Every structure is written in structure tokens, then in C-alpha cells.
PDB file of C-alpha atoms in Angstrom:
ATOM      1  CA  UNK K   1     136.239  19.355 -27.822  1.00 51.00           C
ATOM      2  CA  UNK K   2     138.377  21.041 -25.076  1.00 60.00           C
ATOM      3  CA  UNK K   3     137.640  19.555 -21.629  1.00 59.00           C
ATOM      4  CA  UNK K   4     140.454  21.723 -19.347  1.00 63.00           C
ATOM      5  CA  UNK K   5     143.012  24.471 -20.032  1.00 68.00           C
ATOM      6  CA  UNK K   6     145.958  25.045 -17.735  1.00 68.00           C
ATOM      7  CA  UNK K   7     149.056  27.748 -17.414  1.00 68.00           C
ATOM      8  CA  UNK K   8     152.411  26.841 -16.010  1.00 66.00           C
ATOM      9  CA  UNK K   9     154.432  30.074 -14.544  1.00 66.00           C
ATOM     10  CA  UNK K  10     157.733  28.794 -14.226  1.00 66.00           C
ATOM     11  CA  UNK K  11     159.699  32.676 -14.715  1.00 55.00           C
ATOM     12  CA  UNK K  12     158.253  34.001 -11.077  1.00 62.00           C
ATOM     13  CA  UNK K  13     158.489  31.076  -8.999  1.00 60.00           C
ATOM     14  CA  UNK K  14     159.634  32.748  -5.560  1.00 67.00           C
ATOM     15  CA  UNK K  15     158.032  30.851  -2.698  1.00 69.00           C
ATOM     16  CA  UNK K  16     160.547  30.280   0.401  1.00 81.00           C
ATOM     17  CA  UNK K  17     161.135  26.385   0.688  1.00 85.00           C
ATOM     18  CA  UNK K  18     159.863  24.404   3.260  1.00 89.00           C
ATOM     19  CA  UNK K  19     162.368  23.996   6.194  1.00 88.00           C
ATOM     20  CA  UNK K  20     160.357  20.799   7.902  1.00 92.00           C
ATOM     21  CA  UNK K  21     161.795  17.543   8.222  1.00 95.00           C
ATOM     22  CA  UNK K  22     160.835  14.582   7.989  1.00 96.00           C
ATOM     23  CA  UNK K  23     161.631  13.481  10.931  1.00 96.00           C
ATOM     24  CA  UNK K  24     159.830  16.424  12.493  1.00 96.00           C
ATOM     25  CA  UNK K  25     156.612  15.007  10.451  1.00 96.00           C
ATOM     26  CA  UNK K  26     156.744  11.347  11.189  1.00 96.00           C
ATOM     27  CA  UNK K  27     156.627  12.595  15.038  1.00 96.00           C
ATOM     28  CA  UNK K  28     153.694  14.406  14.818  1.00 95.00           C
ATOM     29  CA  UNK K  29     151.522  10.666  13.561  1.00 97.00           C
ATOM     30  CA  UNK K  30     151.375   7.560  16.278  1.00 95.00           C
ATOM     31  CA  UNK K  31     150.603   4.015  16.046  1.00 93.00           C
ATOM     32  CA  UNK K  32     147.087   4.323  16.850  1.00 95.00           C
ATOM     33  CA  UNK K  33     147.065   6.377  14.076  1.00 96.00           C
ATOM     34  CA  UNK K  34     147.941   4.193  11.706  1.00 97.00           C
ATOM     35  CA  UNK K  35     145.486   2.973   8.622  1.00 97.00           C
ATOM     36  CA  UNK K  36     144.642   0.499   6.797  1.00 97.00           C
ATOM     37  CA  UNK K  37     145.736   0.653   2.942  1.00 97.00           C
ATOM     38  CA  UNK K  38     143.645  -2.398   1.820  1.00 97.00           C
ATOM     39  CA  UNK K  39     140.540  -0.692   3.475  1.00 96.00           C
ATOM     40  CA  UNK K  40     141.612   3.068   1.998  1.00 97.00           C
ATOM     41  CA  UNK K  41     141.661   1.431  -1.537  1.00 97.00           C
ATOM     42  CA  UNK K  42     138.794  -0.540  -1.133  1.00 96.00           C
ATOM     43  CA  UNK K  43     136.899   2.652   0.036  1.00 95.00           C
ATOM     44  CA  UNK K  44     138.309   4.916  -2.874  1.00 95.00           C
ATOM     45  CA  UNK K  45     137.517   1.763  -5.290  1.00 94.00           C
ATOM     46  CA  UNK K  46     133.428   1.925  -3.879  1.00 93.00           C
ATOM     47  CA  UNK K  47     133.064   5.613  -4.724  1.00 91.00           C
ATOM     48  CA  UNK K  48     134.108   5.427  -8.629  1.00 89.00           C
ATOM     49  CA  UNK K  49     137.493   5.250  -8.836  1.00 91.00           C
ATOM     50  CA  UNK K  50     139.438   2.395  -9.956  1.00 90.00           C
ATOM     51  CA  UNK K  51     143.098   2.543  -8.774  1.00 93.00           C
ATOM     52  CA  UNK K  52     145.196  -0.055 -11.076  1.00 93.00           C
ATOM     53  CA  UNK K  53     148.163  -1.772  -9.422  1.00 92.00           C
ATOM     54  CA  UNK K  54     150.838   0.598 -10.924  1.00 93.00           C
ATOM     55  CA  UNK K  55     149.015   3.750  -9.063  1.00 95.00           C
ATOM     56  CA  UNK K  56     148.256   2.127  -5.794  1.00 96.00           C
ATOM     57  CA  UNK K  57     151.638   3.413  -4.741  1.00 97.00           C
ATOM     58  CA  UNK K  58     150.636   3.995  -0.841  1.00 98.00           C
ATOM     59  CA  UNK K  59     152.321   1.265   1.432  1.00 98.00           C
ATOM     60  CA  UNK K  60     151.448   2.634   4.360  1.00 98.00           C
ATOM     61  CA  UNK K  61     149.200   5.430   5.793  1.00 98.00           C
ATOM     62  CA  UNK K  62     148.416   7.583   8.858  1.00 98.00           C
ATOM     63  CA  UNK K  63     145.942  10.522  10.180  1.00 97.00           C
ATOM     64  CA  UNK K  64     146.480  13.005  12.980  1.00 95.00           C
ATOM     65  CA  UNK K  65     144.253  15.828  12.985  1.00 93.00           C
ATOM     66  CA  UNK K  66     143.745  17.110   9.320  1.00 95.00           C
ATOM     67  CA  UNK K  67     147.383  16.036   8.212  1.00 97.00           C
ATOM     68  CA  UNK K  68     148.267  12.777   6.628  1.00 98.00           C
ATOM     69  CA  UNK K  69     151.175  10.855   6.332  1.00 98.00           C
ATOM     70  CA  UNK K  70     152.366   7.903   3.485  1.00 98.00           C
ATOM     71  CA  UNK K  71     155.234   5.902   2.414  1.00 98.00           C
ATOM     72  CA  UNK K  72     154.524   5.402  -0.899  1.00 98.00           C
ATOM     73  CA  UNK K  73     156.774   2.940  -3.231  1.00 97.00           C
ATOM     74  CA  UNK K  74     156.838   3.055  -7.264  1.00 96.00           C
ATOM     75  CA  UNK K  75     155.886  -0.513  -8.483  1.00 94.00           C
ATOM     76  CA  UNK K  76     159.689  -2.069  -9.572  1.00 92.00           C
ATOM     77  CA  UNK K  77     157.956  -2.471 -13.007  1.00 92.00           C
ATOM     78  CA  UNK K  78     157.891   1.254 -13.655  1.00 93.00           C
ATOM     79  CA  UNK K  79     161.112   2.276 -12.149  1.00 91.00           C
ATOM     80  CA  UNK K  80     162.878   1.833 -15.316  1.00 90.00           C
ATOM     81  CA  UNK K  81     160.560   4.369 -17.107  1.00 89.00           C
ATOM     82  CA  UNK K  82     160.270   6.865 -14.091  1.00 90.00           C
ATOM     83  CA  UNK K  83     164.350   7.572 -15.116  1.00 90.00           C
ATOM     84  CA  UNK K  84     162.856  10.125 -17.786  1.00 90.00           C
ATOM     85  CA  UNK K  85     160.287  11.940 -15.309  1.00 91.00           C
ATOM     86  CA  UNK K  86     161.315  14.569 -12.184  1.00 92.00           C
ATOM     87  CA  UNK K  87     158.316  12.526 -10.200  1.00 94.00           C
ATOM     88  CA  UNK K  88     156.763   9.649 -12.604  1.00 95.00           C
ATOM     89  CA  UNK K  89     153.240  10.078 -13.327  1.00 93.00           C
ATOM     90  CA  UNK K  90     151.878   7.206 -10.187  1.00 95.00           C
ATOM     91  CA  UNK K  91     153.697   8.481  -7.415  1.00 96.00           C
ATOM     92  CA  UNK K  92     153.074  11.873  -7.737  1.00 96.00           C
ATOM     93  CA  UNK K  93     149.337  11.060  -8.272  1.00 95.00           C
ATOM     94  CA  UNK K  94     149.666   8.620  -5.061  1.00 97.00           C
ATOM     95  CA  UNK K  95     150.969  11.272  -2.904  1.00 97.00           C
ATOM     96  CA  UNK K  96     148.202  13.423  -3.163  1.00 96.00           C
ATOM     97  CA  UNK K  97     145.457  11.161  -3.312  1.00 96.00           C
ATOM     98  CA  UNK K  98     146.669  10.366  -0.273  1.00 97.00           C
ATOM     99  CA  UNK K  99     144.320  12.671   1.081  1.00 96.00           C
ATOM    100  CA  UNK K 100     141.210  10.703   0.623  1.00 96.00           C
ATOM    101  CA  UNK K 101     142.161   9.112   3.784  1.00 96.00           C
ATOM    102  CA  UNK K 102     140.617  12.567   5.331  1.00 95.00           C
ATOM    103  CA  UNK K 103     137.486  12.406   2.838  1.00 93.00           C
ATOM    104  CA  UNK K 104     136.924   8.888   4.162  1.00 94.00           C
ATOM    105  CA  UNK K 105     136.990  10.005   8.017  1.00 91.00           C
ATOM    106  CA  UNK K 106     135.506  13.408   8.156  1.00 89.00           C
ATOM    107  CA  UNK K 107     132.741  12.695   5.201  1.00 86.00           C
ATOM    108  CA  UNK K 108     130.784  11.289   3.126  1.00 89.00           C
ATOM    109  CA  UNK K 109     133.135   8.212   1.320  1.00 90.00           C
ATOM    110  CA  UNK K 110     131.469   8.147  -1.528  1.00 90.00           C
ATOM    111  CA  UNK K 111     132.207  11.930  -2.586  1.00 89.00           C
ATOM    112  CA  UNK K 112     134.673  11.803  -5.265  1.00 90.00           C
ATOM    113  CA  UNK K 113     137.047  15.200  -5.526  1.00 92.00           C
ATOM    114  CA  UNK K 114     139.294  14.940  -8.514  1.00 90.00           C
ATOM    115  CA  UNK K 115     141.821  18.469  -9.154  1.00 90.00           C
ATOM    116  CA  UNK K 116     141.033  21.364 -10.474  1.00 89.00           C
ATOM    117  CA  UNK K 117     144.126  24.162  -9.587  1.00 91.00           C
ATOM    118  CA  UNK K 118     147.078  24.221  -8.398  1.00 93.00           C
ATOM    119  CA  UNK K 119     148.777  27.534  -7.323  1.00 91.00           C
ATOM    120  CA  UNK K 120     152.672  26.127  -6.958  1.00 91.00           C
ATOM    121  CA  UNK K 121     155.031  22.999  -7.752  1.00 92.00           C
ATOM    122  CA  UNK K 122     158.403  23.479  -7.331  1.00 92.00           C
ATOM    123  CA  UNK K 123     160.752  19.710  -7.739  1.00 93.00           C
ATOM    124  CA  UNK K 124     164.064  19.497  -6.059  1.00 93.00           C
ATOM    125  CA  UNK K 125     165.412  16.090  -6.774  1.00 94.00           C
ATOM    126  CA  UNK K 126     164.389  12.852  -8.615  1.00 94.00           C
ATOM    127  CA  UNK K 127     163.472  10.232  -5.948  1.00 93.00           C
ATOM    128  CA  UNK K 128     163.784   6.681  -6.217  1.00 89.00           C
ATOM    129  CA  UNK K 129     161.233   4.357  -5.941  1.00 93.00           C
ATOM    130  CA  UNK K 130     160.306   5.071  -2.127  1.00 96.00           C
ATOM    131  CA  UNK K 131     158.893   8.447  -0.881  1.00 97.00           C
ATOM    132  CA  UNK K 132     157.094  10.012   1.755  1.00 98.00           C
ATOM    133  CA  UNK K 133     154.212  12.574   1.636  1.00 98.00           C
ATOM    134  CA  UNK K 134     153.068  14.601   3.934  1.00 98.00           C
ATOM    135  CA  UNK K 135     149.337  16.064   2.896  1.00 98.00           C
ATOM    136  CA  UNK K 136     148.081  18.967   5.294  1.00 97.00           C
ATOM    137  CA  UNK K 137     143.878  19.596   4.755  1.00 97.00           C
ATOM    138  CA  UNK K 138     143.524  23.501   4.609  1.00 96.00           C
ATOM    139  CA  UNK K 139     139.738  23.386   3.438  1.00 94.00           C
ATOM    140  CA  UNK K 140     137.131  20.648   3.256  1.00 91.00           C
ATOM    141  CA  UNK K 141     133.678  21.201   2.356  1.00 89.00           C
ATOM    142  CA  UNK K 142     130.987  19.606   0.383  1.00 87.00           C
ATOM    143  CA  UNK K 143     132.092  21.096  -2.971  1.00 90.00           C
ATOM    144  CA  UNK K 144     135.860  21.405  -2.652  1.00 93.00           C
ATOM    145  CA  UNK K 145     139.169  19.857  -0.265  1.00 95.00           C
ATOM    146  CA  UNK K 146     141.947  22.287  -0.775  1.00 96.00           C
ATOM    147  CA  UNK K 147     145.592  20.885   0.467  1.00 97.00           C
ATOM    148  CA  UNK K 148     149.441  21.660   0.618  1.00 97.00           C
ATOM    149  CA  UNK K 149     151.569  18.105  -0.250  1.00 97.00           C
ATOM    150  CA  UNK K 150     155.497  18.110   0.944  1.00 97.00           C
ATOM    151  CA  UNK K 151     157.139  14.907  -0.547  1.00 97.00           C
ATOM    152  CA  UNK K 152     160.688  13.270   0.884  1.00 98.00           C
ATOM    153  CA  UNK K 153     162.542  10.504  -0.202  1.00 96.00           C
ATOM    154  CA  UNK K 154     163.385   7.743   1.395  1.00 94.00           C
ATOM    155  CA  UNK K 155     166.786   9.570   3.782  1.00 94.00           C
ATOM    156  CA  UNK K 156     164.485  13.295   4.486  1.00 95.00           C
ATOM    157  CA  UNK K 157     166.048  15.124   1.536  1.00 96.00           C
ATOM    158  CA  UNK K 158     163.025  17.010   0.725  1.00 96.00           C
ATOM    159  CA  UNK K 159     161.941  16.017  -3.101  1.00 96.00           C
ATOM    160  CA  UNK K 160     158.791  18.900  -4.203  1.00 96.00           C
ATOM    161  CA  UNK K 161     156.536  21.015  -2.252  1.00 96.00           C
ATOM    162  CA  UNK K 162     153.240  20.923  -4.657  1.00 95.00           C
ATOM    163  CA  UNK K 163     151.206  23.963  -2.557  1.00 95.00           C
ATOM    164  CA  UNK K 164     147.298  25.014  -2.864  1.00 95.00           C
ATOM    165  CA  UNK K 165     145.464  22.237  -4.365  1.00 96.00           C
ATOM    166  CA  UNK K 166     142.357  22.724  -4.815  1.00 96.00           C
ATOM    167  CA  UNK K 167     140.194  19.492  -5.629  1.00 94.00           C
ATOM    168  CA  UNK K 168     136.293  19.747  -6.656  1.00 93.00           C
ATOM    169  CA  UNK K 169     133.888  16.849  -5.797  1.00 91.00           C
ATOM    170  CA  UNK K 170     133.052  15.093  -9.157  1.00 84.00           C
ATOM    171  CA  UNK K 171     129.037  16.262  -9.329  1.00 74.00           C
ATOM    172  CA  UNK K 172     126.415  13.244  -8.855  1.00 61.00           C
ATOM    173  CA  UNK K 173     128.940  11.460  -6.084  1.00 56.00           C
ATOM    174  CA  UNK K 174     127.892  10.816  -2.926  1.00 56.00           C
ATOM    175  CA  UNK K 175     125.317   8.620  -0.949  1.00 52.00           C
ATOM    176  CA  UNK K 176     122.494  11.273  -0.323  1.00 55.00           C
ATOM    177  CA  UNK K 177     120.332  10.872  -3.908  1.00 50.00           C
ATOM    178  CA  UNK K 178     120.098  14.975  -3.621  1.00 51.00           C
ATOM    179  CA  UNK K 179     123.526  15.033  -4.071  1.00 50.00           C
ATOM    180  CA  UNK K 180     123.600  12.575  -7.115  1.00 49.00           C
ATOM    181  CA  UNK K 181     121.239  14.545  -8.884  1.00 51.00           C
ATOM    182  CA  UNK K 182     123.695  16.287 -11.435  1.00 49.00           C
ATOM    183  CA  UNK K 183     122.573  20.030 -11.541  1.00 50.00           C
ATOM    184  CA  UNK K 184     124.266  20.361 -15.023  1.00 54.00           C
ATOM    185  CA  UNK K 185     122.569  17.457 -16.672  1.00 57.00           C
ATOM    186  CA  UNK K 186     119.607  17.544 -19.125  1.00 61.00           C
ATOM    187  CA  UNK K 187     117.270  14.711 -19.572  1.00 64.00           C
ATOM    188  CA  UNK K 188     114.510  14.281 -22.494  1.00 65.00           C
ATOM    189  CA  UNK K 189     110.907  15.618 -22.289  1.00 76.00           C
ATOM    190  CA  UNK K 190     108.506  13.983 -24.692  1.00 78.00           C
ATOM    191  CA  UNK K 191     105.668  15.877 -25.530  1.00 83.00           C
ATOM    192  CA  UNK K 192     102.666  14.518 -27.853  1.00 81.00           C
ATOM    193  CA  UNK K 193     102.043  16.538 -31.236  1.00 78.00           C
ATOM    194  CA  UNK K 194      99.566  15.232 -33.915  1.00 79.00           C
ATOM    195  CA  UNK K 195     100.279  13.927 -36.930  1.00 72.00           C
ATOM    196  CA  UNK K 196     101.787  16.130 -40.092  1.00 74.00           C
ATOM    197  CA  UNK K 197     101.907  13.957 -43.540  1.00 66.00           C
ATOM    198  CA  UNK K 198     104.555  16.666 -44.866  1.00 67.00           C
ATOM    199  CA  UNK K 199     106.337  16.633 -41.842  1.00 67.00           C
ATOM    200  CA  UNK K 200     105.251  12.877 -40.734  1.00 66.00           C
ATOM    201  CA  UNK K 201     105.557  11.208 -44.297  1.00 64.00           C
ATOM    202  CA  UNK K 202     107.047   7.814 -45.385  1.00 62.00           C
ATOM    203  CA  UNK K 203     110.064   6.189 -44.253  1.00 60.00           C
ATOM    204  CA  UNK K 204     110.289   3.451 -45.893  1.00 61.00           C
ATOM    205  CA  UNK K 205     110.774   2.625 -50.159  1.00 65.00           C
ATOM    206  CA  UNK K 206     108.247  -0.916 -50.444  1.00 70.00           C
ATOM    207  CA  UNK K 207     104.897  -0.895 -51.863  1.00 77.00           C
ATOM    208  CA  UNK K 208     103.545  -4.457 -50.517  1.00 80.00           C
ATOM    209  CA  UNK K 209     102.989  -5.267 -47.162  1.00 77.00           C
ATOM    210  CA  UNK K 210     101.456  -8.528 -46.056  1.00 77.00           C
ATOM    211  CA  UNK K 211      99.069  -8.211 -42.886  1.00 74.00           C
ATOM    212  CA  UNK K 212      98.947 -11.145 -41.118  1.00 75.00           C
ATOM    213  CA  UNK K 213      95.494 -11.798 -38.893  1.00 71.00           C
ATOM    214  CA  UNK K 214      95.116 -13.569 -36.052  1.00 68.00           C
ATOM    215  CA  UNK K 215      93.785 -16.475 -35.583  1.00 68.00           C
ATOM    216  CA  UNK K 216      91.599 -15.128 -32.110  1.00 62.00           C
ATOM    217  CA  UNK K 217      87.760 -14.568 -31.865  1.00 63.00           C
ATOM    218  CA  UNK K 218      88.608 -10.698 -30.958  1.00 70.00           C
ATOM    219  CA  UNK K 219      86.153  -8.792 -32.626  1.00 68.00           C
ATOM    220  CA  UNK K 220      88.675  -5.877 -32.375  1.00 71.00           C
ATOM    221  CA  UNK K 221      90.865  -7.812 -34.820  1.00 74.00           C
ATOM    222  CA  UNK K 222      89.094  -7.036 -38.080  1.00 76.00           C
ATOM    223  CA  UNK K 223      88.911  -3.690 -37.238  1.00 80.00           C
ATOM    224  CA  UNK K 224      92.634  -3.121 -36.592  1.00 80.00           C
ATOM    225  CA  UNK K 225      93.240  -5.400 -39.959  1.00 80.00           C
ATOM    226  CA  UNK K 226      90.831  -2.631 -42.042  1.00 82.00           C
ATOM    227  CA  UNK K 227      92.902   0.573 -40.193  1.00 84.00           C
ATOM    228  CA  UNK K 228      96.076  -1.007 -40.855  1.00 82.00           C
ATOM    229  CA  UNK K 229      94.846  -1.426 -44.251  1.00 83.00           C
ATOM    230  CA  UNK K 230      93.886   2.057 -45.230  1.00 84.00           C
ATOM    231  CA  UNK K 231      96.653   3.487 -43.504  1.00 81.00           C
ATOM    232  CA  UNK K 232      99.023   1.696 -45.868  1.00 80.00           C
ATOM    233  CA  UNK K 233      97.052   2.369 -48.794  1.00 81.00           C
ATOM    234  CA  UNK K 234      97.179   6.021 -47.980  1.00 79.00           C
ATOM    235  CA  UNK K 235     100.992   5.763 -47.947  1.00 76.00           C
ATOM    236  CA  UNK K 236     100.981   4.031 -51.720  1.00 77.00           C
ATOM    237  CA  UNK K 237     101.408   0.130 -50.108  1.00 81.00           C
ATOM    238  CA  UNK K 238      99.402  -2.144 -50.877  1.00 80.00           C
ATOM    239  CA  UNK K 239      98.131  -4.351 -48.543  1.00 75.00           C
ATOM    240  CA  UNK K 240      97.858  -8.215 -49.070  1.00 73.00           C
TER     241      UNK K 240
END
């Protein structure tokens, strides 16, 4: 079955590059706005998603305002593999969910928004194993957080701009049990009907049963014995 689709533009690609450095950015974030990773993971980890240790790239992690800030570092175990990507898989996906840091301060943190479009990714160098991203919130709501990533390397040089993300919350996340109702789901509704022998016949290929009777006083026993024993014999098993 086909869960997503997607279409990469890459002949019309004609946005101006960003001019910001990173030394402009890391002035704009202050001490006291400093987080804590352990706690960010721990958060993300209570809403759903499981982060292994090779995409827990974030080392460290600030907030100002609706902007975020991370140095991120590629675990030395995958360095030798990220030689044949432009960004390897983990960092890039580290940089931007970077911006749970904002879900975790400004709403509920056990809404989980996973991506759904992207309007432009332009990559202008391979980065080593350290990088910085800078994630600016454009739009955050209760269905979708919408954000604009610029990644650096470790000296400034500016490594890809990945512009107008647009995440939806995962439907049936979040603490309030209205919102964890899942409006696309279908449960089943099981009405009684009477019995049909052409539509109700015989499952099953023996033609002996043995009925065993209890040993109790219940009057209600013999009964049950006699209905179980017509019923069979009305099937073509003989009761013993």
C-alpha cells in the first residue's frame, strides 16, 4: 500500500541564500537560555517517540523567543558512513527535531508533529561530524508547527538552508482524551441477528460428541444436558 508520495524540483531552485552568521545567531540565545538535553529527550521519549543513540545528535540546546539553537554532533560510529551522504540521515533529522524544544514550552508535550512538506532544501557543503542549527517557529498551532532550519558547521560556513517545514501533529497525541480520540479511526459495532441454519450451519467435520454432566444438584443441569443434546443431534452429532 502507498503511505506518502513526494516531488523533488531541483531545475527551478532560485531562492537568495541566507546571509546570517553564525555568530550573529549564537548572540541572539543567553545562558539563561540554555536547556537541558537529557530532559528534551526524556520529554520527546514520553510522547511516543523513541530516539536511539545514533539520532540523539543534539549536544546542546537553547530557546529565545520562537527560535532555537543546537550543536549537534554525529555519533563517531556513523561518521565513516555519513562520507557517502551531503547531510547523513541523523543529523539532518536532529537538526530539525530540534524544534520540539518549542512544542515542549509553548504546548502540550505530549503532541507529537512528525513532517509532512517541505517547500525548499538547498545543501552547500558536507559537514563533519559537528553542526549547528538554527530552527526559527513561523506557525504553531494545535494541528501543525511550520519552521525554517539554517544549519552551520562547526567554523560558520553555512552547510543547507531546509525552508517551510511544515510538520502535522500525529492524530490521537496529546494529554486531553478529546484529543486522543482519532477522528479517522473505526471501531466494531456488534449487533444481534437470529439464527440462519443456511447461513449459520456447521463448522466443524465430527459426528460424536461426549457431554459431560456435572456432578451439582442444579436442577438447571439436566435441562442444559437435553438442549445441548438436541442441538447436536440436529447438526448430525451424536451425543454420548
Amino acid at each position: 500500500s502507498k503511505h506518502s508520495t513526494g516531488r523533488i524540483n531541483r531545475a527551478h531552485d532560485r531562492f537568495e541564500k541566507s546571509t546570517v552568521s553564525l555568530v550573529e545567531v549564537r548572540g541572539q540565545f543567553h545562558e539563561d537560555d540554555e536547556l537541558s538535553v537529557e530532559t528534551f529527550y526524556e520529554t520527546v521519549s514520553a510522547a511516543g517517540l523513541e530516539y536511539g543513540p545514533g539520532f540523539r545528535c543534539i549536544q546542546q540546546l537553547w530557546q529565545h523567543s520562537r527560535e532555537i539553537l543546537a550543536r549537534l554532533e554525529l555519533p563517531s560510529e556513523l561518521e565513516y558512513e555519513s562520507k557517502r551522504n551531503a547531510i547523513h540521515p541523523a543529523l539532518l533529522d536532529a537538526c530539525l527535531h530540534a524544534v520540539f524544544a518549542d512544542i515542549h514550552r509553548t504546548s502540550d508535550p505530549q503532541r507529537v508533529f512528525l513532517p509532512y512538506s517541505i517547500e525548499r532544501v538547498r545543501i552547500y557543503r558536507q559537514p563533519r561530524r559537528t553542526v549547528w542549527s538554527h530552527v526559527r517557529v513561523t506557525r504553531s498551532d494545535e494541528q501543525y508547527i511550520c519552521l525554517d532550519t539554517t544549519i552551520f558547521d562547526e567554523g560558520g560556513e553555512l552547510v543547507a538552508e531546509v525552508l517551510g517545514v511544515t510538520c502535522k501533529r500525529l492524530g490521537g497525541s496529546g494529554l486531553n482524551l478529546s484529543e486522543r480520540l482519532y477522528e479517522g479511526c473505526y471501531e466494531y459495532n456488534w449487533t444481534a441477528s437470529p439464527r440462519d441454519a443456511d447461513v449459520h450451519g456447521r463448522n466443524f467435520d465430527y459426528t460424536t460428541a461426549a457431554l459431560i454432566v456435572p456432578d451439582g444438584q442444579d436442577p438447571g443441569d439436566a435441562e442444559l444436558v437435553d438442549t445441548l443434546a438436541m442441538r447436536l443431534d440436529k447438526e448430525g452429532v451424536r451425543p454420548v
